[in-house]
């Protein structure tokens, strides 16, 4: 029965999310059940592409990513895939009429990770749009469930939130990106002179995006609002920890939030939500 395969496909995407991200897993659990599987499907797909470019060392990454691109197009055209993650993703794309251009932009940014790129302001913006903002917009199409007017109203806020998340990831992963993968995403940045002044400028930009994104979170449908707010609060706590560290410290260590602290963030966020702070 195909129903069993479809259930398995979503379960694989869910397990993938749980394996790779405690924060997003808890955030998705806070969504209404009717949309959880579709967000798992989007995260699972994004994770699959991300692993190709970040982790599959010793393999032909360019060829693997090109194959994923082809397999994605086939799955969307045929409305089925033998790859469980692609199967749940294509079903989600069709169910919520996710814009295929967002998928193309995402894969384009993943392709940018395959070669050394000197990021100026334009290419930096291009990368963030595909790698983060486009993913946020895919999720927003699920959250708004076909309400085009609501989607257009919330689109700028979703992009700000995705951008803020990605820039925090850049700061968190600065050590690995630079020393292991040879990447520097921030535009026109010479890592040999990365200091607290430069770090502070990046943090100011993130703070501004977070502030604007919260306005959009407050306008989300009830089915999605608390889940997105929880993910926002997780990243806000990570951001606060990064801000307390010096530029030297984040170049030497990957900053993390312990699971116990994430649990405390979840409890506090729920209480805030219930007493109508949002």
Coordinates of C-alpha atoms in Angstrom, one line a residue:
X1 CA 0.0 0.0 0.0
X2 CA 1.4 3.4 -1.0
X3 CA 0.0 4.9 2.2
X4 CA 2.6 2.9 4.1
X5 CA 5.4 4.3 1.9
X6 CA 4.1 7.8 2.3
X7 CA 4.1 7.4 6.1
X8 CA 7.6 6.0 6.0
X9 CA 8.8 8.9 3.9
X10 CA 7.6 11.5 6.4
X11 CA 9.0 9.5 9.2
X12 CA 12.4 9.5 7.6
X13 CA 12.3 13.3 7.2
X14 CA 11.2 13.6 10.9
X15 CA 14.0 11.3 12.1
X16 CA 16.5 13.3 9.9
X17 CA 15.3 16.5 11.6
X18 CA 15.6 15.0 15.1
X19 CA 19.1 13.7 14.3
X20 CA 20.5 16.9 13.1
X21 CA 18.7 19.7 15.0
X22 CA 17.3 19.6 18.5
X23 CA 16.2 23.2 18.3
X24 CA 14.2 22.8 15.1
X25 CA 12.8 19.5 16.2
X26 CA 11.4 21.1 19.3
X27 CA 10.2 24.1 17.3
X28 CA 8.3 21.8 14.9
X29 CA 6.8 19.9 17.8
X30 CA 5.3 23.2 18.9
X31 CA 3.5 23.5 15.5
X32 CA -0.1 22.2 15.1
X33 CA 0.0 18.5 14.1
X34 CA -1.7 19.3 10.7
X35 CA 1.5 21.0 9.4
X36 CA 4.3 19.3 11.2
X37 CA 5.0 16.6 8.6
X38 CA 5.3 19.1 5.9
X39 CA 7.9 21.2 7.8
X40 CA 9.8 18.0 8.6
X41 CA 9.8 17.3 4.9
X42 CA 11.3 20.7 4.0
X43 CA 13.9 20.4 6.7
X44 CA 14.8 16.9 5.6
X45 CA 15.3 18.0 2.1
X46 CA 17.4 21.0 3.0
X47 CA 19.5 18.8 5.3
X48 CA 20.1 16.3 2.5
X49 CA 21.6 19.0 0.2
X50 CA 23.5 20.6 3.0
X51 CA 25.2 17.3 3.9
X52 CA 26.4 16.9 0.4
X53 CA 28.3 20.2 0.4
X54 CA 29.4 20.2 4.0
X55 CA 30.1 16.6 4.9
X56 CA 30.6 14.3 2.0
X57 CA 34.4 14.8 1.8
X58 CA 36.2 12.4 -0.5
X59 CA 33.2 12.1 -2.8
X60 CA 32.3 14.0 -6.0
X61 CA 30.1 16.6 -4.3
X62 CA 29.4 18.5 -7.6
X63 CA 28.1 15.3 -9.2
X64 CA 26.1 14.3 -6.1
X65 CA 24.5 17.8 -5.9
X66 CA 23.7 17.7 -9.7
X67 CA 22.1 14.3 -9.2
X68 CA 20.0 15.7 -6.3
X69 CA 18.9 18.5 -8.6
X70 CA 17.9 16.0 -11.3
X71 CA 16.2 13.7 -8.8
X72 CA 14.3 16.7 -7.4
X73 CA 13.0 17.7 -10.8
X74 CA 12.0 14.1 -11.6
X75 CA 10.2 13.8 -8.3
X76 CA 8.3 17.0 -8.8
X77 CA 7.3 16.1 -12.4
X78 CA 6.4 12.5 -11.6
X79 CA 4.9 13.2 -8.2
X80 CA 6.8 10.3 -6.6
X81 CA 10.3 9.3 -5.6
X82 CA 11.9 6.2 -4.3
X83 CA 14.0 8.4 -2.0
X84 CA 11.8 8.8 1.1
X85 CA 13.0 12.4 1.8
X86 CA 12.4 13.4 -1.7
X87 CA 9.0 11.7 -1.6
X88 CA 7.8 13.6 1.4
X89 CA 9.3 16.8 0.0
X90 CA 7.6 16.6 -3.4
X91 CA 4.3 15.8 -1.8
X92 CA 4.6 18.9 0.4
X93 CA 5.6 21.0 -2.6
X94 CA 2.5 19.9 -4.5
X95 CA 0.1 20.1 -1.5
X96 CA 1.0 23.7 -0.7
X97 CA 2.0 24.9 -4.2
X98 CA 5.5 25.8 -3.1
X99 CA 7.1 28.0 -5.7
X100 CA 9.7 25.9 -7.6
X101 CA 11.9 29.0 -8.0
X102 CA 12.5 28.9 -4.2
X103 CA 13.9 25.3 -4.6
X104 CA 16.1 26.4 -7.5
X105 CA 17.5 29.3 -5.5
X106 CA 18.2 27.1 -2.6
X107 CA 20.1 24.6 -4.7
X108 CA 22.0 27.4 -6.4
X109 CA 23.3 28.6 -3.0
X110 CA 24.3 25.0 -2.2
X111 CA 26.2 25.0 -5.5
X112 CA 28.0 28.1 -4.4
X113 CA 29.4 26.2 -1.5
X114 CA 31.2 23.8 -3.8
X115 CA 33.8 26.4 -4.9
X116 CA 35.7 29.1 -3.0
X117 CA 33.8 32.3 -3.4
X118 CA 35.0 35.8 -2.5
X119 CA 31.8 37.2 -1.0
X120 CA 31.1 40.8 -1.9
X121 CA 27.9 42.4 -0.7
X122 CA 25.9 41.2 -3.8
X123 CA 27.1 37.6 -3.6
X124 CA 26.6 37.5 0.1
X125 CA 23.0 38.6 -0.4
X126 CA 22.5 36.1 -3.1
X127 CA 23.8 33.3 -0.9
X128 CA 21.6 34.2 2.1
X129 CA 18.5 34.5 -0.1
X130 CA 18.9 31.0 -1.5
X131 CA 20.3 29.2 1.6
X132 CA 18.0 30.7 4.2
X133 CA 15.3 33.2 3.1
X134 CA 14.0 30.8 0.3
X135 CA 13.7 28.0 2.9
X136 CA 11.8 30.3 5.2
X137 CA 9.5 31.2 2.4
X138 CA 8.9 27.5 1.6
X139 CA 7.8 27.1 5.2
X140 CA 5.7 30.2 5.1
X141 CA 3.7 28.7 2.1
X142 CA 2.9 25.8 4.4
X143 CA 2.0 28.1 7.3
X144 CA -0.3 30.2 5.3
X145 CA -2.0 27.2 3.6
X146 CA -2.7 28.8 0.3
X147 CA -3.7 32.3 1.6
X148 CA -1.8 34.4 -1.0
X149 CA -2.6 37.7 0.6
X150 CA -1.3 36.5 4.0
X151 CA 1.8 35.0 2.4
X152 CA 2.6 38.3 0.7
X153 CA 2.1 40.3 3.9
X154 CA 4.4 38.0 5.9
X155 CA 7.0 37.4 3.2
X156 CA 9.4 40.2 4.2
X157 CA 9.3 39.1 7.9
X158 CA 10.0 35.5 7.0
X159 CA 13.0 36.6 4.9
X160 CA 14.4 38.7 7.8
X161 CA 14.0 35.7 10.2
X162 CA 15.7 33.3 7.8
X163 CA 18.5 35.8 7.2
X164 CA 19.1 36.3 11.0
X165 CA 19.2 32.6 11.6
X166 CA 21.7 32.1 8.8
X167 CA 24.0 34.9 10.0
X168 CA 24.0 33.4 13.5
X169 CA 24.9 30.1 12.0
X170 CA 27.8 31.8 10.2
X171 CA 29.1 33.2 13.5
X172 CA 28.5 29.9 15.3
X173 CA 30.3 27.9 12.6
X174 CA 33.1 30.4 11.9
X175 CA 35.8 28.1 13.1
X176 CA 34.8 25.1 11.0
X177 CA 33.8 27.1 7.9
X178 CA 37.1 28.9 7.8
X179 CA 39.6 26.3 9.1
X180 CA 38.1 23.1 7.7
X181 CA 35.9 24.1 4.7
X182 CA 37.9 27.2 3.7
X183 CA 34.8 29.4 3.6
X184 CA 34.2 33.0 4.7
X185 CA 30.7 34.2 4.0
X186 CA 30.7 37.7 5.4
X187 CA 31.4 40.2 2.5
X188 CA 34.9 41.6 2.0
X189 CA 36.1 40.0 5.3
X190 CA 39.8 39.3 5.8
X191 CA 39.7 36.6 8.5
X192 CA 43.2 37.5 9.6
X193 CA 41.8 40.8 10.9
X194 CA 38.4 39.6 12.3
X195 CA 38.0 41.5 15.6
X196 CA 35.4 42.6 18.1
X197 CA 34.6 45.7 16.0
X198 CA 33.7 43.7 12.9
X199 CA 31.9 41.1 15.1
X200 CA 29.8 43.9 16.7
X201 CA 28.8 45.3 13.3
X202 CA 27.5 41.9 12.2
X203 CA 25.7 41.5 15.5
X204 CA 24.0 44.9 15.1
X205 CA 22.7 43.7 11.7
X206 CA 21.3 40.5 13.2
X207 CA 19.7 42.3 16.1
X208 CA 17.9 44.6 13.6
X209 CA 16.6 41.7 11.6
X210 CA 15.4 39.8 14.7
X211 CA 13.5 42.9 15.9
X212 CA 11.7 43.2 12.5
X213 CA 11.1 39.4 12.3
X214 CA 9.2 39.3 15.6
X215 CA 6.6 41.7 14.2
X216 CA 5.9 39.0 11.5
X217 CA 5.8 36.1 14.0
X218 CA 3.0 37.9 15.9
X219 CA 1.0 37.9 12.7
X220 CA 1.4 34.2 11.8
X221 CA -1.6 31.8 11.9
X222 CA -2.2 30.1 15.2
X223 CA -1.1 26.8 13.8
X224 CA 2.4 28.1 13.3
X225 CA 2.9 31.0 15.6
X226 CA 4.2 29.3 18.8
X227 CA 6.5 26.9 16.9
X228 CA 8.2 29.7 15.0
X229 CA 8.4 31.8 18.1
X230 CA 10.1 29.0 19.9
X231 CA 12.7 28.6 17.1
X232 CA 13.2 32.4 17.3
X233 CA 13.8 32.2 21.1
X234 CA 16.3 29.3 20.7
X235 CA 18.3 31.3 18.2
X236 CA 17.9 34.4 20.3
X237 CA 19.5 32.6 23.3
X238 CA 22.3 31.4 21.0
X239 CA 22.8 34.9 19.7
X240 CA 23.0 36.2 23.3
X241 CA 25.7 33.7 24.1
X242 CA 27.7 34.6 20.9
X243 CA 27.5 38.3 21.8
X244 CA 29.1 37.6 25.2
X245 CA 32.1 35.9 23.5
X246 CA 35.0 37.7 22.0
X247 CA 35.9 37.5 18.3
X248 CA 38.9 35.3 19.4
X249 CA 36.7 32.9 21.3
X250 CA 34.3 32.3 18.4
X251 CA 37.2 31.7 16.1
X252 CA 38.5 29.0 18.4
X253 CA 35.2 27.3 19.5
X254 CA 31.8 26.5 18.2
X255 CA 29.2 28.1 20.5
X256 CA 26.4 25.8 21.6
X257 CA 23.4 25.9 23.8
X258 CA 23.1 22.8 26.1
X259 CA 19.9 20.8 25.9
X260 CA 19.0 21.7 29.5
X261 CA 19.1 25.4 28.6
X262 CA 17.0 24.7 25.5
X263 CA 14.4 23.1 27.8
X264 CA 14.3 26.2 30.0
X265 CA 14.0 28.4 26.9
X266 CA 11.0 26.3 25.8
X267 CA 9.3 26.6 29.2
X268 CA 9.8 30.3 29.4
X269 CA 8.7 30.8 25.8
X270 CA 5.5 28.8 26.4
X271 CA 4.6 30.9 29.5
X272 CA 5.2 34.1 27.6
X273 CA 3.0 32.8 24.8
X274 CA 0.2 31.8 27.1
X275 CA 0.0 35.1 28.9
X276 CA -0.4 36.8 25.5
X277 CA 2.9 38.5 25.0
X278 CA 2.5 37.6 21.3

